[in-house]
Coordinates of C-alpha atoms in Angstrom, one line a residue:
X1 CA 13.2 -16.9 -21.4
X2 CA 9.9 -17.7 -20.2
X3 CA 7.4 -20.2 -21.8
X4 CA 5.0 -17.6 -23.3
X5 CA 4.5 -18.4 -26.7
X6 CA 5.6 -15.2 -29.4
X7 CA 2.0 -14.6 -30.0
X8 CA 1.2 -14.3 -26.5
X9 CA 3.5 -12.3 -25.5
X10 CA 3.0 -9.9 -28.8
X11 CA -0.6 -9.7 -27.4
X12 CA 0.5 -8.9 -24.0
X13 CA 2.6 -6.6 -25.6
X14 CA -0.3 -4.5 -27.5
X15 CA -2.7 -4.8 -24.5
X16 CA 0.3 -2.9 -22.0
X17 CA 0.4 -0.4 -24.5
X18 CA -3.3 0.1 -24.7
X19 CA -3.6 0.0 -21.5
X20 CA -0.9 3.0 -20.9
X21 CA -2.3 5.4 -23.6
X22 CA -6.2 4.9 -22.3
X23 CA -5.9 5.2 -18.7
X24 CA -3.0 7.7 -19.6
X25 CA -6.0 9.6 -21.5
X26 CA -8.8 9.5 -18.7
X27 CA -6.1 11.3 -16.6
X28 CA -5.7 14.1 -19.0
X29 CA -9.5 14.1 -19.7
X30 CA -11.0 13.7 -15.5
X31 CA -7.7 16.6 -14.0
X32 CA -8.5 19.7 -12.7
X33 CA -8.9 22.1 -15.6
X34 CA -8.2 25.4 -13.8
X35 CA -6.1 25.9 -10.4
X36 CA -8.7 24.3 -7.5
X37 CA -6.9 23.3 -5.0
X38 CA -10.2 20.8 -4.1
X39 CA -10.4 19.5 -6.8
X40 CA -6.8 18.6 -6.9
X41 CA -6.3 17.2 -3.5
X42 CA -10.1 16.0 -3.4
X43 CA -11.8 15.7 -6.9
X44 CA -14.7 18.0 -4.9
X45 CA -15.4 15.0 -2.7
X46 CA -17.2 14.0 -6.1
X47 CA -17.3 10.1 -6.1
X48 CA -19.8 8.4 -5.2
X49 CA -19.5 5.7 -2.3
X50 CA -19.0 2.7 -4.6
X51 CA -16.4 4.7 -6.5
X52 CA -15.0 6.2 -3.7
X53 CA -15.0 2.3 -2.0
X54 CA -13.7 0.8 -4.9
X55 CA -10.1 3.3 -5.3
X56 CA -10.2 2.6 -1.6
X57 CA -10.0 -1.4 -2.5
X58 CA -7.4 -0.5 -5.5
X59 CA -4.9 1.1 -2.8
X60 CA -5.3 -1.7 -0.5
X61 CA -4.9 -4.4 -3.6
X62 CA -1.2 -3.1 -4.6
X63 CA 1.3 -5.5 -6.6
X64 CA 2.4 -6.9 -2.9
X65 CA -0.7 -7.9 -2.2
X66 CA -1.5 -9.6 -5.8
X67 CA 2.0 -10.5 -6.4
X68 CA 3.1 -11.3 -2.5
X69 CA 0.7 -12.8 -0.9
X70 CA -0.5 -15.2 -3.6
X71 CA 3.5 -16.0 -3.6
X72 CA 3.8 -16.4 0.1
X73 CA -0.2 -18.6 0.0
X74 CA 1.8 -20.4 -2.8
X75 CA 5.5 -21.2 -1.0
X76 CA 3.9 -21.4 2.7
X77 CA -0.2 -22.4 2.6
X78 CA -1.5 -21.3 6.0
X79 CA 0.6 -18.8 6.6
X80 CA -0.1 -17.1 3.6
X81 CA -3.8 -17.3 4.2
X82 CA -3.1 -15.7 7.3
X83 CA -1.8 -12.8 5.6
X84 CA -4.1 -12.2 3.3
X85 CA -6.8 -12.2 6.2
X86 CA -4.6 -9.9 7.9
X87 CA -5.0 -7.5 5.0
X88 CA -9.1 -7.6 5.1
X89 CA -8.4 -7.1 8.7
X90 CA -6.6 -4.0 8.4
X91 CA -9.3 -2.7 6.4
X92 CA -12.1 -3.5 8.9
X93 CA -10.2 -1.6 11.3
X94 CA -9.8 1.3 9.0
X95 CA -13.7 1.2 8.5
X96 CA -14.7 1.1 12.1
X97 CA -11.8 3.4 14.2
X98 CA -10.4 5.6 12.1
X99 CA -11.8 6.1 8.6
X100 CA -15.0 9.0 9.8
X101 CA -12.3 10.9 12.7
X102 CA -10.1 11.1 9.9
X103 CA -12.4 12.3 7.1
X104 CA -13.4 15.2 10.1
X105 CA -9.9 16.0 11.4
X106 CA -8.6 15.8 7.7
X107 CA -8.8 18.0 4.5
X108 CA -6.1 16.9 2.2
X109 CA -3.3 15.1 4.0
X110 CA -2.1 13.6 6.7
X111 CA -0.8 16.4 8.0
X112 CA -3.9 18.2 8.3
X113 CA -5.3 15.6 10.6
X114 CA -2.0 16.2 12.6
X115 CA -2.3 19.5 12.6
X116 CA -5.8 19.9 13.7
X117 CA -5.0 18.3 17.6
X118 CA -1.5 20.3 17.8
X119 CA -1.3 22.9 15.0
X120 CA 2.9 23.6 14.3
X121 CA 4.8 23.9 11.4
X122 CA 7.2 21.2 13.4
X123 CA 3.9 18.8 12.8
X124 CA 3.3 19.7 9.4
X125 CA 7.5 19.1 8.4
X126 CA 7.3 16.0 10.5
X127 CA 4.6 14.3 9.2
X128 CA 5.4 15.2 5.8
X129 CA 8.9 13.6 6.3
X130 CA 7.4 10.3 8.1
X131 CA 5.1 9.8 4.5
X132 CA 7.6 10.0 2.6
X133 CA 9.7 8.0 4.7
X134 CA 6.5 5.0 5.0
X135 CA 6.0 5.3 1.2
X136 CA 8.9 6.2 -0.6
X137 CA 10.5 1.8 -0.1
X138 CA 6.8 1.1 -1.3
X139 CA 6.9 3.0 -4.4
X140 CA 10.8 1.5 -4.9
X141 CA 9.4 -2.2 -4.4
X142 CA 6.5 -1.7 -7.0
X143 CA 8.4 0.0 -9.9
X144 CA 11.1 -2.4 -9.6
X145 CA 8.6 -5.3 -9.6
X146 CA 7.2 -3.8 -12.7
X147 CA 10.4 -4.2 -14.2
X148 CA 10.8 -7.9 -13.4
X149 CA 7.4 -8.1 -14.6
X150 CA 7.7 -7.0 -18.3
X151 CA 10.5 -8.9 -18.5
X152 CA 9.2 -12.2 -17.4
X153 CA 6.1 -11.5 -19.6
X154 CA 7.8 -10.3 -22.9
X155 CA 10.8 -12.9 -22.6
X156 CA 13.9 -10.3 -22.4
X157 CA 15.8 -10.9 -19.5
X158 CA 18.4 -8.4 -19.9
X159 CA 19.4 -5.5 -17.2
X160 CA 18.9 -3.3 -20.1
X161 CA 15.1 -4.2 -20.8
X162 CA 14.6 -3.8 -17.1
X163 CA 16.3 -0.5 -16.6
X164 CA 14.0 0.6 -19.7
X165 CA 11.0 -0.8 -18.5
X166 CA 11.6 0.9 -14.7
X167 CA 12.1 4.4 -16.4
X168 CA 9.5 4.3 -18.6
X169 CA 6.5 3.1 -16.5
X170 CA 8.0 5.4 -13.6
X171 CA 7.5 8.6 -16.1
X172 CA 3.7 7.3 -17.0
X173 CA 3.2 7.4 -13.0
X174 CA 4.7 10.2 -12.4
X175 CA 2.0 11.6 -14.8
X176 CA -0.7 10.4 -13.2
X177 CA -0.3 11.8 -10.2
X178 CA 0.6 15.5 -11.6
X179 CA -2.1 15.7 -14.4
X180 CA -5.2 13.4 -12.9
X181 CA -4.8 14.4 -9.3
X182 CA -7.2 13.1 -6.9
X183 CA -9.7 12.2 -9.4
X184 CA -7.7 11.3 -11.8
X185 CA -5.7 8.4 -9.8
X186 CA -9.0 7.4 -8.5
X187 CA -10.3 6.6 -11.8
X188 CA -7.3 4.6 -13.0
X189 CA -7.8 2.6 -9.1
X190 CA -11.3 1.9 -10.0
X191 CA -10.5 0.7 -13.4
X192 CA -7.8 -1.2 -12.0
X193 CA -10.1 -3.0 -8.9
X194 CA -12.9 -3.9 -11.6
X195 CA -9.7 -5.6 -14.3
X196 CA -7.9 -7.2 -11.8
X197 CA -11.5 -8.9 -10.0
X198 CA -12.3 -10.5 -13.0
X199 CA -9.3 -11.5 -14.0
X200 CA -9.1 -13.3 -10.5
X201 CA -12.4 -14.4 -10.8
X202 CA -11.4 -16.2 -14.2
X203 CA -7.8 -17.7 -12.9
X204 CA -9.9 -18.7 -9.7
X205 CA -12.7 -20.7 -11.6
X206 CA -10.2 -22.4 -14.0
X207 CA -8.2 -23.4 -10.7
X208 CA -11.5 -24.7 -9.1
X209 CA -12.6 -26.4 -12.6
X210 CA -9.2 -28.3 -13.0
X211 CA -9.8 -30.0 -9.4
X212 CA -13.7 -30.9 -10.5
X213 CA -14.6 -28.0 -7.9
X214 CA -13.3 -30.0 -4.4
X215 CA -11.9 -28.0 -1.7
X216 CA -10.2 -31.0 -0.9
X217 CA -8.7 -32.2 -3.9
X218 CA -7.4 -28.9 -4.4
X219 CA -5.5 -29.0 -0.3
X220 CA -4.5 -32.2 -1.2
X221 CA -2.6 -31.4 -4.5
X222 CA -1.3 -28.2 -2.9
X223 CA 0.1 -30.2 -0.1
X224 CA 2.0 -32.3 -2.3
X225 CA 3.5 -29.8 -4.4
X226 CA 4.6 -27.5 -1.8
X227 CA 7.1 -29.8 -0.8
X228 CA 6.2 -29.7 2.9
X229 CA 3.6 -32.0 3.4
X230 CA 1.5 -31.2 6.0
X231 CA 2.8 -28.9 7.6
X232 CA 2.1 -26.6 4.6
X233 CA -1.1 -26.9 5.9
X234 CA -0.4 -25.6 9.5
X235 CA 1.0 -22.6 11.1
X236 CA 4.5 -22.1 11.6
X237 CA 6.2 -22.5 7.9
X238 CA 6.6 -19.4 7.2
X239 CA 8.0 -18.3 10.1
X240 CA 9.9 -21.7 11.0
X241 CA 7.7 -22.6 14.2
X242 CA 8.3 -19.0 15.7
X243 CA 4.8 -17.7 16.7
X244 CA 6.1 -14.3 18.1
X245 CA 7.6 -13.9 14.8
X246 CA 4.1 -14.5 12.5
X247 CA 2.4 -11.9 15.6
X248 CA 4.6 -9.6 14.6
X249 CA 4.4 -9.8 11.3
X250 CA 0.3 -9.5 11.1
X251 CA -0.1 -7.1 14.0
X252 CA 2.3 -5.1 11.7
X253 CA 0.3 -5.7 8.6
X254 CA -3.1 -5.1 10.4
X255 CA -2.2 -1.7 11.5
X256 CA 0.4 -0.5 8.9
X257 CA -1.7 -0.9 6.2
X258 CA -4.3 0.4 7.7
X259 CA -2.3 4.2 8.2
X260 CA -0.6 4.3 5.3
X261 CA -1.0 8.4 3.6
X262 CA -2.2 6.8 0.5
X263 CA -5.0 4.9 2.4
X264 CA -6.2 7.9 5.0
X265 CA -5.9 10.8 1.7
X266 CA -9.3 8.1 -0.2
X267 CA -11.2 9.3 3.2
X268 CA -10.9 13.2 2.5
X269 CA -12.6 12.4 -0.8
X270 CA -15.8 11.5 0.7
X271 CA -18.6 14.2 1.2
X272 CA -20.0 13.6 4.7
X273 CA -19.5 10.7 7.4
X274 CA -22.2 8.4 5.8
X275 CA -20.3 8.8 2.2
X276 CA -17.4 7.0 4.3
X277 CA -19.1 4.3 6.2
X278 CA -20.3 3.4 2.5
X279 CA -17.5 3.5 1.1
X280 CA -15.6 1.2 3.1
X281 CA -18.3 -1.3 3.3
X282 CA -17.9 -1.1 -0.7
X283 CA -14.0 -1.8 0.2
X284 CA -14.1 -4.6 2.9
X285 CA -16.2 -6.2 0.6
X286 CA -14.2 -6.3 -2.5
X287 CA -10.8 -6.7 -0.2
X288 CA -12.3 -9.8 1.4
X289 CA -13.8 -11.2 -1.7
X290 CA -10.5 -10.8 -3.5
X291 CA -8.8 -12.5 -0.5
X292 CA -11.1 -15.4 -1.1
X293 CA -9.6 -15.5 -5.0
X294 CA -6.1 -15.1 -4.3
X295 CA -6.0 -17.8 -1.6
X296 CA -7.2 -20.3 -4.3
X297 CA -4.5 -18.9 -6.7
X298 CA -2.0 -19.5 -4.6
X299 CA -3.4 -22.7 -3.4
X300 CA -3.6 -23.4 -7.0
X301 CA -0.1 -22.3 -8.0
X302 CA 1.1 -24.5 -5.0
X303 CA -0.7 -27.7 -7.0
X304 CA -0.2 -27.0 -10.8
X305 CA 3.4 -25.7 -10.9
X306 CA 5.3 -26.8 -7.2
X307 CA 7.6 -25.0 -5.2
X308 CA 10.6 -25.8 -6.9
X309 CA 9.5 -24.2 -10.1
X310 CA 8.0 -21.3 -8.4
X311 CA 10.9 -21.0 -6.3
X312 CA 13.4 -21.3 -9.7
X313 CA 11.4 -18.2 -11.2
X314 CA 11.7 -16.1 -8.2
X315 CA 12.2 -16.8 -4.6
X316 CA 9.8 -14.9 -3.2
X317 CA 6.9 -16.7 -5.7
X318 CA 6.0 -13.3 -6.9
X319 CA 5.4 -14.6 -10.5
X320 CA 3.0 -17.4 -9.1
X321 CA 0.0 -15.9 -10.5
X322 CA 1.8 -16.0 -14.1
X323 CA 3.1 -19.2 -13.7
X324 CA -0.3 -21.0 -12.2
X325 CA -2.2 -18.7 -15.3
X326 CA -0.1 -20.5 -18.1
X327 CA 0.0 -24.0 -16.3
X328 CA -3.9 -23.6 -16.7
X329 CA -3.7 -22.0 -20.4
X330 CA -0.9 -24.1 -22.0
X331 CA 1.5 -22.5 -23.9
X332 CA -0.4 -23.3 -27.3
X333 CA -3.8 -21.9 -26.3
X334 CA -6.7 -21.4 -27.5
X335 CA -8.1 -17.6 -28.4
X336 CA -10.2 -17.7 -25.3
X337 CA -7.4 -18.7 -23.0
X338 CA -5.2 -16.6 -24.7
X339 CA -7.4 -13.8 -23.7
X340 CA -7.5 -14.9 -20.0
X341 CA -3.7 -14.6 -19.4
X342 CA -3.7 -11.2 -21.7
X343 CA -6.4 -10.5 -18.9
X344 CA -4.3 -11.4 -16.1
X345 CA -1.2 -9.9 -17.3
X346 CA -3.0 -6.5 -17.9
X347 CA -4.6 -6.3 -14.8
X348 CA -1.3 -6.4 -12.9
X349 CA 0.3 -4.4 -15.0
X350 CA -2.7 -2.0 -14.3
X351 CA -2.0 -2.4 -10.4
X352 CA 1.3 -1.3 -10.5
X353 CA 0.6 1.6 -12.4
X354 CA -2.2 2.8 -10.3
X355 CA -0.7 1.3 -7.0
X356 CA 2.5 3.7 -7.3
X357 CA 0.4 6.8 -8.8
X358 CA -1.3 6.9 -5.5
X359 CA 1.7 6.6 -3.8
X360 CA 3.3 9.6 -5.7
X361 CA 0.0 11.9 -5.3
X362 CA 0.0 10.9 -1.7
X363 CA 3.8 12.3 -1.1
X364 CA 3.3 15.2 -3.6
X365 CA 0.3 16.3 -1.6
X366 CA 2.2 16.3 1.5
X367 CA 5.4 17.9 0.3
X368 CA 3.0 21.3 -1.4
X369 CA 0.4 21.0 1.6
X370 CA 2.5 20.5 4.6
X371 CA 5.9 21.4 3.8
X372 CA 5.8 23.9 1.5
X373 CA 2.6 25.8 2.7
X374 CA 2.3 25.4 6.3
X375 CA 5.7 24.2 7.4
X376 CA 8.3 26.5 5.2
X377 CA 6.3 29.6 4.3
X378 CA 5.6 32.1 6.4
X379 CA 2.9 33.9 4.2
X380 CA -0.2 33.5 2.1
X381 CA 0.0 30.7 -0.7
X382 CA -2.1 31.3 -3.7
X383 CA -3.9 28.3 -5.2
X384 CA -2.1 28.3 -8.2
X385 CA 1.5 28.1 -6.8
X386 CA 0.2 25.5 -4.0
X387 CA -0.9 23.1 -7.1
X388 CA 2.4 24.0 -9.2
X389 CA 4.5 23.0 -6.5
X390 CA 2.5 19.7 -5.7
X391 CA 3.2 18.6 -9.3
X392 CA 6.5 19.4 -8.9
X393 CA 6.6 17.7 -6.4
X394 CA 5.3 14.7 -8.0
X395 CA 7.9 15.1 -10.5
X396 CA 11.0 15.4 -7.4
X397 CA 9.4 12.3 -5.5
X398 CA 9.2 10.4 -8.8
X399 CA 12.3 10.9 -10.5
X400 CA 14.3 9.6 -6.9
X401 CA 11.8 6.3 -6.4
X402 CA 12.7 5.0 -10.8
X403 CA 16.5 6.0 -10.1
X404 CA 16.3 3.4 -6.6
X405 CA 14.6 1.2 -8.3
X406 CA 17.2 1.0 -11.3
X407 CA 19.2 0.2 -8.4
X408 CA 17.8 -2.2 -6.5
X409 CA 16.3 -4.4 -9.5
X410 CA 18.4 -7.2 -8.6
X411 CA 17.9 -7.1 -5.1
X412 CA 15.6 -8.6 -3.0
X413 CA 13.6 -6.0 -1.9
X414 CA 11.5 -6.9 0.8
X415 CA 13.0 -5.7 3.3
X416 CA 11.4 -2.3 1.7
X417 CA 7.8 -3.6 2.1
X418 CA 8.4 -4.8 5.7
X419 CA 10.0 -1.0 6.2
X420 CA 7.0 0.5 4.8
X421 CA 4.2 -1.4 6.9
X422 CA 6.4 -1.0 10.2
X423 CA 6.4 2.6 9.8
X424 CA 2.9 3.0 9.3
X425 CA 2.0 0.5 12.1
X426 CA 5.1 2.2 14.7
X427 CA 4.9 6.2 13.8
X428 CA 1.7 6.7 12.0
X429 CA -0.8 4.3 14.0
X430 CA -0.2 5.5 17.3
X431 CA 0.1 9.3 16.1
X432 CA -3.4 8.8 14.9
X433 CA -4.9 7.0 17.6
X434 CA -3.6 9.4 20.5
X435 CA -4.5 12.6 18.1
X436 CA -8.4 11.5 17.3
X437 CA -9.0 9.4 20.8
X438 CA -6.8 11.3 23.8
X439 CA -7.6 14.3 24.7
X440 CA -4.3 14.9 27.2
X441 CA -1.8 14.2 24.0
X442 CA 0.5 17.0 23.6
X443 CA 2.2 18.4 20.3
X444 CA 5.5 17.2 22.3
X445 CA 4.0 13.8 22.7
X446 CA 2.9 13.3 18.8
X447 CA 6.2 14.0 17.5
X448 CA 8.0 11.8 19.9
X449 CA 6.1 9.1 18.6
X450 CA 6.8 10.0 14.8
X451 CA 10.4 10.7 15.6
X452 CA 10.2 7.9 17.9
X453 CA 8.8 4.9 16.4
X454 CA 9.8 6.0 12.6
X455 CA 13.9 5.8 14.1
X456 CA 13.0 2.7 16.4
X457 CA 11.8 1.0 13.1
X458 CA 15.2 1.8 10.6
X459 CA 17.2 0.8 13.5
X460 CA 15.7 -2.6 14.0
X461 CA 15.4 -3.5 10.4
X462 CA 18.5 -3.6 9.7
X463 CA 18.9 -6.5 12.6
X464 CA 16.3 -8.7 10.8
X465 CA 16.9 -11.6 8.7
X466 CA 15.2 -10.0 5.8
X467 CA 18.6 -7.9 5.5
X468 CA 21.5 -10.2 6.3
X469 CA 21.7 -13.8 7.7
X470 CA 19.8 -15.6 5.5
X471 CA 19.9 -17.2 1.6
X472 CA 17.6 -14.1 0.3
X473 CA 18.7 -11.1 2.5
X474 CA 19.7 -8.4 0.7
X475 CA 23.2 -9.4 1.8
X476 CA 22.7 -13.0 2.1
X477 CA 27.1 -13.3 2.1
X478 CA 27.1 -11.2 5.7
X479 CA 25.7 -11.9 9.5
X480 CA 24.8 -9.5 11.0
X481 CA 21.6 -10.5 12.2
X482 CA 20.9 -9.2 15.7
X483 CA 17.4 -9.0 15.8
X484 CA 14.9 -12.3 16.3
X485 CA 11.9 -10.9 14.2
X486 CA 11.3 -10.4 10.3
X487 CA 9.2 -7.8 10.9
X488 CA 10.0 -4.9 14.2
X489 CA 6.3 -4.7 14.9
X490 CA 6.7 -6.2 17.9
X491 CA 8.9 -3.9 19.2
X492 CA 8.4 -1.1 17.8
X493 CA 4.8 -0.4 17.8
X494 CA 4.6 -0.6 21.6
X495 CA 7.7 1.8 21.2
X496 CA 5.8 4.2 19.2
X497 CA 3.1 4.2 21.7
X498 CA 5.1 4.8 24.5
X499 CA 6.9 7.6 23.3
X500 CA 3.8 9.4 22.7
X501 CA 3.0 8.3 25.9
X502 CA 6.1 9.7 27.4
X503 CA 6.3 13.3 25.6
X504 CA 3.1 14.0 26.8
X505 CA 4.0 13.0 30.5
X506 CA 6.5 15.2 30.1
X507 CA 5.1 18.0 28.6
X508 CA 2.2 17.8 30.9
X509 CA 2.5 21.6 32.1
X510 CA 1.5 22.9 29.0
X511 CA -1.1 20.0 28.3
X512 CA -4.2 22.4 29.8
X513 CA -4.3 25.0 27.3
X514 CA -3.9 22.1 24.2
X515 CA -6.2 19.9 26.2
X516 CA -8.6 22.8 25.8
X517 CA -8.1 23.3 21.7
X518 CA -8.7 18.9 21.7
X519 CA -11.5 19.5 23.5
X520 CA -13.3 22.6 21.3
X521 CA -13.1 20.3 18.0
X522 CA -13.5 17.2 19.9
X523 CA -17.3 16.7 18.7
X524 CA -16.4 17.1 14.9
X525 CA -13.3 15.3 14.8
X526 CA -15.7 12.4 16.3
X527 CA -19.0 12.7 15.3
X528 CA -18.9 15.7 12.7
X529 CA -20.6 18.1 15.1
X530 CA -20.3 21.6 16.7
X531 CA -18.1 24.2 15.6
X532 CA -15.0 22.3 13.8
X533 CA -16.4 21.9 10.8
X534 CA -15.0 23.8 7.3

């Protein structure tokens, strides 16, 4: 049981429900209302740039990043900071490389961006299978989080509730994604990003408040309860002193966050290159002011509760939010405080929702666009069979990701997360970079490096601590631990590079007459000029 008082957690109750049935409702009431393929995959490229921005913000703020990071600031202080910048990072990278190549060389999905430097139904079935591949752990990791979540919250503890919980909120996203579409899993984003910034704006102030606003009171207290002393203030903790180990682990956040298919398919929504560049400047700034908020959470968790309470709740600190949030309330609050953790509680039950909707509209999209359309069939799709089959497909990547996560609700599942991001940063970051920026990459080249760098990745994973050798591995009973890193970044994202490198060395025979196709959409894919455009 936790320490939520019955009438909090009845409230919290009502508000999850609420919550479900409205955004559940916008869905039904912002879908596509006749068989438009655009408006679909795109919602007509109708949001404006702050709306547009702000979904973009509400895929990069998933449950990891709300319920992770403020963990890891909580357990591990400068570290965690680290990461959290890292995410802002990722995002300003996004903005200034890739987001307005990839609105050009896009239309729907990630494959279309492919497909536009080396058109091939072996590109279209390869990319498809890399996206599902990057966020199929993702969606696993955030439904089995929700889980744990309701649980905590509402005081049941039992494998039963959890299992419930999992199904349930799994066939609510599920629906998301088949009935809103584009437009529809934007909306619940931007309602989501707008919920979850003022609840951290209200968690941050009380934090700020309790220490009479000083930075350094607030440092100081942290310190102390994180059980370190000051080295909870320095690099290394995290990590245990080994810097190659925290490079890898940012470079791979900084890039694989920045290439995930749920992230690139918010650029195909914008209207023209400026809707973009304004859009992202909406996201970086709402990324890096909620960075700002969660590092004093987590700060503030680290000073109000401790590590060994943190640590007793969940290993990972994933429930430091809730726990600094009631530290701050008291169990017997008062109506307004009452409403502040209802707030806080709502809002992340909000992120998961939205964060795994994306997720599943993102896979569906693929699975219709890429496989189904241009990778199995030979002949002409109508519009109406392309969009049945995408919510299908909704339905067949949904139903797999709750039965996982039924099954892994009593693991530690990080080792999902970290598979996620070094697949985006090792197959899909280099594919994307050599397809918009080189103009001798080969169709031989780009799927060595998803092939490559996607089986590079699975193999090394399963060498790193985060899977055996260690008290929270997934098997923390076995060894086998042959790798050095947490994270394969390291290896595997100059891996991914060189096999693209290497396929087109070795293709380079044929490279003239694909060199030539680059070259003739070359000025659109860059600058949204000449003859590519649609």
């Amino acid at each position: 049981m936790t320490g939520f008082s019955d009438s909090t957690q009845e409230i919290s109750l009502v508000a999850f429900i609420a919550v479900a049935t409205v955004t559940l409702l916008m869905c039904v009431m912002t879908g596509p209302d006749r068989d438009d393929l655009a408006e679909f995959y795109t919602g007509y490229r109708s949001l404006s740039p702050m709306r547009n921005g702000l979904a973009i913000a509400g895929d990069y703020i998933s449950a990891a990043t709300v319920l992770g990071t403020i963990g890891v600031i909580s357990l591990t202080g400068y570290d965690g900071v680290v990461l959290a910048l890292s995410t802002a990072v990722s995002l300003v990278l996004l903005m200034f490389l890739l987001a307005e190549p990839l609105r050009n060389a896009g239309r729907f999905t990630m494959g279309d961006a492919l497909a536009r430097r080396a058109p091939s139904r072996a590109v279209r079935i390869t990319a498809s299978a890399v996206t599902l591949a990057a966020l199929l752990p993702l969606m696993v990791v955030q439904l089995a989080g929700a889980g744990h979540l309701l649980s905590f919250i509402l005081g049941f503890e039992g494998s039963g509730f959890r299992t419930s919980c999992i199904v349930l909120l799994g066939v609510l996203m599920i629906s998301y994604a088949a009935i809103g579409g584009m437009k529809g899993t934007a909306l619940i984003q931007i309602i989501k990003t707008v919920f979850l910034l003022g609840a951290g704006v209200a968690v941050a102030v009380l934090v700020l408040n309790h220490f009479d606003w000083s930075a350094g009171g607030l440092l100081g207290a942290a310190r102390d309860g994180s059980g370190a002393g000051d080295a909870y203030l320095r690099s290394g903790l995290q990590f245990g002193g080994n810097e190659l180990d925290m490079i890898s682990s940012e470079l791979t956040v900084v890039l694989g966050a920045a290439c995930l298919p749920h992230i690139t398919m918010r650029m195909y929504s914008s209207r023209n290159a400026l809707a973009v560049r304004r859009s992202m400047s909406w996201a970086v700034s709402v990324v890096v002011f909620f960075c700002l908020l969660i590092t004093v959470i987590g700060f503030g968790a680290a000073a109000l509760v401790g590590r060994p309470t943190i640590t007793t709740h969940d290993p990972q600190g994933n429930t430091s939010i809730l726990l600094v949030t009631q530290a701050l309330v008291g169990t017997d609050a008062s109506a307004l405080e009452t409403l502040i953790f209802t707030s806080v509680t709502t809002a992340i039950f909000l992120t998961l929702l939205a964060s795994v909707a994306g997720m599943i509209l993102a896979c569906a999209n693929s699975l219709a666009h890429d496989l189904f359309v241009h990778g199995v069939r030979t002949s002409l799709v109508r519009d109406a069979t392309e969009m049945g089959v995408a919510r299908a497909a909704a339905v067949g990547v949904g139903l797999p990701a709750i039965v996982l996560a039924v099954l892994a609700r009593h693991w530690n599942v990080q080792p999902l997360v970290a598979l996620s991001f070094c697949i985006g940063a090792s197959a899909l970051a280099p594919a994307l970079v050599y397809s918009l920026f080189w103009r001798r990459f080969t169709r031989t080249g780009l799927m060595c490096t998803l092939i490559g760098g996607t089986l590079c990745v699975f193999v090394l994973i399963t060498g790193t601590n985060l899977v055996s050798g260690s008290p929270h591995s997934v098997f923390p009973a076995q060894d086998f631990n042959w790798y050095p890193f947490t994270t394969t970044g390291l290896v595997s994202i100059p891996f991914g590079f060189f096999m693209g490198w290497l396929g087109t060395f070795l293709s380079r025979r044929t490279s003239g007459d694909q060199r030539r196709q680059y070259e003739a959409v070359e000025a659109w894919i860059l600058a949204g000029a000449g003859g590519g455009s649609r």
